[in-house]
């Protein structure tokens, strides 16, 4: 992780293994159109946010109970000048379990304050991780909102 890559953390009272299982159910907490699978290493999936926007992912690393990494293989973000801004970036979920509490640190490697979408993606990811994913991990229900543009 580079120092200025976006990151945030949450702590939940479930096992790290269960947390990874729930993270892999992407529509449960991200509230997007989802095709494919995100359960095993090398799985591929597509997230659509409406219109001709899309994000193609590969589960590039999966260490049970410890870490999940999604590589953005391709994307189209039509509302930005650089429509491929997320391409080759990584969404990293690092988990540490201690006495029944799992701390999850999310990092979007490559999402830094100097990229165009940061002003929208920073509050977007803060919502999706700290509010929606937290709620999904603790209650089974995500907290959906319109996509940030």
Coordinates of C-alpha atoms in Angstrom, one line a residue:
X1 CA 0.0 0.0 0.0
X2 CA 1.3 3.4 -0.9
X3 CA 0.8 6.1 1.7
X4 CA -1.8 8.1 -0.1
X5 CA -3.9 5.2 -1.6
X6 CA -7.5 5.5 -0.3
X7 CA -8.1 3.3 2.7
X8 CA -10.5 3.0 5.6
X9 CA -11.2 0.4 8.4
X10 CA -14.1 -1.2 10.2
X11 CA -14.3 -3.7 13.1
X12 CA -17.1 -6.3 13.3
X13 CA -17.9 -9.1 15.7
X14 CA -17.8 -12.0 13.2
X15 CA -15.0 -14.3 12.1
X16 CA -12.6 -13.2 9.3
X17 CA -13.7 -16.3 7.3
X18 CA -17.3 -15.3 7.5
X19 CA -16.4 -11.7 6.6
X20 CA -14.6 -12.8 3.5
X21 CA -17.6 -15.0 2.5
X22 CA -19.9 -11.9 2.8
X23 CA -17.5 -9.6 1.0
X24 CA -17.6 -12.0 -1.9
X25 CA -21.4 -11.6 -2.1
X26 CA -20.8 -8.2 -3.8
X27 CA -24.4 -7.2 -4.5
X28 CA -25.3 -7.8 -0.8
X29 CA -23.4 -4.7 0.2
X30 CA -22.5 -2.8 -3.0
X31 CA -25.9 -2.5 -4.4
X32 CA -24.9 -2.8 -8.1
X33 CA -25.6 -5.0 -11.1
X34 CA -23.3 -8.0 -10.7
X35 CA -22.5 -10.9 -13.0
X36 CA -19.9 -13.6 -12.5
X37 CA -18.4 -14.9 -9.2
X38 CA -16.1 -13.4 -6.6
X39 CA -15.8 -16.4 -4.3
X40 CA -12.5 -18.0 -5.3
X41 CA -9.1 -17.0 -6.6
X42 CA -9.1 -16.3 -10.3
X43 CA -12.9 -15.8 -10.3
X44 CA -14.0 -13.0 -12.6
X45 CA -17.0 -10.7 -12.2
X46 CA -18.4 -7.5 -13.7
X47 CA -20.0 -4.6 -11.9
X48 CA -22.3 -2.3 -13.8
X49 CA -23.4 1.1 -12.4
X50 CA -25.9 1.9 -15.1
X51 CA -25.6 3.1 -18.7
X52 CA -22.4 2.1 -20.4
X53 CA -20.3 2.1 -17.2
X54 CA -18.6 -1.1 -16.1
X55 CA -15.8 -2.5 -14.0
X56 CA -14.3 -6.0 -14.8
X57 CA -12.6 -7.6 -11.9
X58 CA -10.5 -10.7 -11.2
X59 CA -10.0 -12.1 -7.7
X60 CA -6.2 -12.0 -8.0
X61 CA -5.5 -13.0 -4.4
X62 CA -7.5 -14.9 -1.8
X63 CA -6.0 -16.0 1.5
X64 CA -8.8 -17.5 3.6
X65 CA -9.5 -15.5 6.7
X66 CA -6.8 -12.9 5.9
X67 CA -7.0 -11.1 2.5
X68 CA -8.9 -10.7 -0.7
X69 CA -7.6 -8.7 -3.6
X70 CA -9.7 -7.7 -6.7
X71 CA -7.8 -6.5 -9.7
X72 CA -9.6 -4.1 -12.0
X73 CA -8.9 -5.6 -15.4
X74 CA -10.9 -3.1 -17.4
X75 CA -13.5 -0.3 -16.8
X76 CA -15.5 2.4 -18.4
X77 CA -16.2 5.5 -16.4
X78 CA -17.9 7.7 -19.0
X79 CA -18.3 10.6 -16.6
X80 CA -14.5 11.2 -16.3
X81 CA -11.9 12.4 -18.8
X82 CA -9.9 9.3 -18.2
X83 CA -12.6 6.6 -18.6
X84 CA -10.1 3.9 -17.7
X85 CA -8.9 5.5 -14.5
X86 CA -9.5 2.4 -12.3
X87 CA -7.9 0.0 -14.8
X88 CA -5.0 -1.9 -13.2
X89 CA -5.9 -0.7 -9.7
X90 CA -6.6 -3.1 -6.9
X91 CA -9.3 -3.3 -4.2
X92 CA -7.7 -4.9 -1.2
X93 CA -9.5 -6.3 1.9
X94 CA -7.1 -7.1 4.7
X95 CA -8.6 -8.9 7.7
X96 CA -7.2 -9.5 11.2
X97 CA -9.3 -11.5 13.7
X98 CA -8.7 -11.2 17.5
X99 CA -11.0 -12.5 20.2
X100 CA -14.1 -12.7 18.0
X101 CA -13.6 -9.3 16.4
X102 CA -12.4 -8.9 12.9
X103 CA -10.7 -5.7 11.8
X104 CA -11.1 -5.1 8.1
X105 CA -8.9 -2.6 6.3
X106 CA -9.9 -1.7 2.8
X107 CA -7.4 -0.1 0.4
X108 CA -8.1 1.0 -3.2
X109 CA -4.5 0.8 -4.4
X110 CA -4.1 3.4 -7.2
X111 CA -6.9 5.6 -6.0
X112 CA -5.0 8.7 -4.8
X113 CA -5.9 12.3 -4.3
X114 CA -4.2 13.2 -7.6
X115 CA -6.6 11.2 -9.8
X116 CA -9.8 12.8 -11.2
X117 CA -12.3 10.5 -9.6
X118 CA -10.9 10.8 -6.1
X119 CA -13.3 13.6 -5.1
X120 CA -16.2 11.3 -5.9
X121 CA -14.7 7.9 -5.0
X122 CA -13.4 8.9 -1.6
X123 CA -16.9 9.6 -0.2
X124 CA -18.3 6.7 -2.2
X125 CA -15.9 4.1 -0.8
X126 CA -16.3 5.6 2.7
X127 CA -20.0 4.9 2.4
X128 CA -19.7 1.5 0.8
X129 CA -17.2 0.2 3.4
X130 CA -18.0 2.1 6.6
X131 CA -21.8 2.1 6.2
X132 CA -23.0 -0.5 3.7
X133 CA -20.5 -3.3 4.2
X134 CA -20.4 -2.7 7.9
X135 CA -24.2 -3.1 8.0
X136 CA -24.1 -6.1 5.8
X137 CA -21.5 -7.8 7.9
X138 CA -23.4 -7.1 11.1
X139 CA -27.1 -7.2 10.1
X140 CA -27.2 -9.0 6.8
X141 CA -28.5 -5.9 5.0
X142 CA -26.5 -3.4 3.0
X143 CA -27.3 0.3 3.0
X144 CA -27.7 1.2 -0.7
X145 CA -27.6 4.7 -2.2
X146 CA -27.3 6.0 -5.7
X147 CA -23.8 5.6 -7.3
X148 CA -21.4 8.5 -6.8
X149 CA -20.5 10.2 -10.0

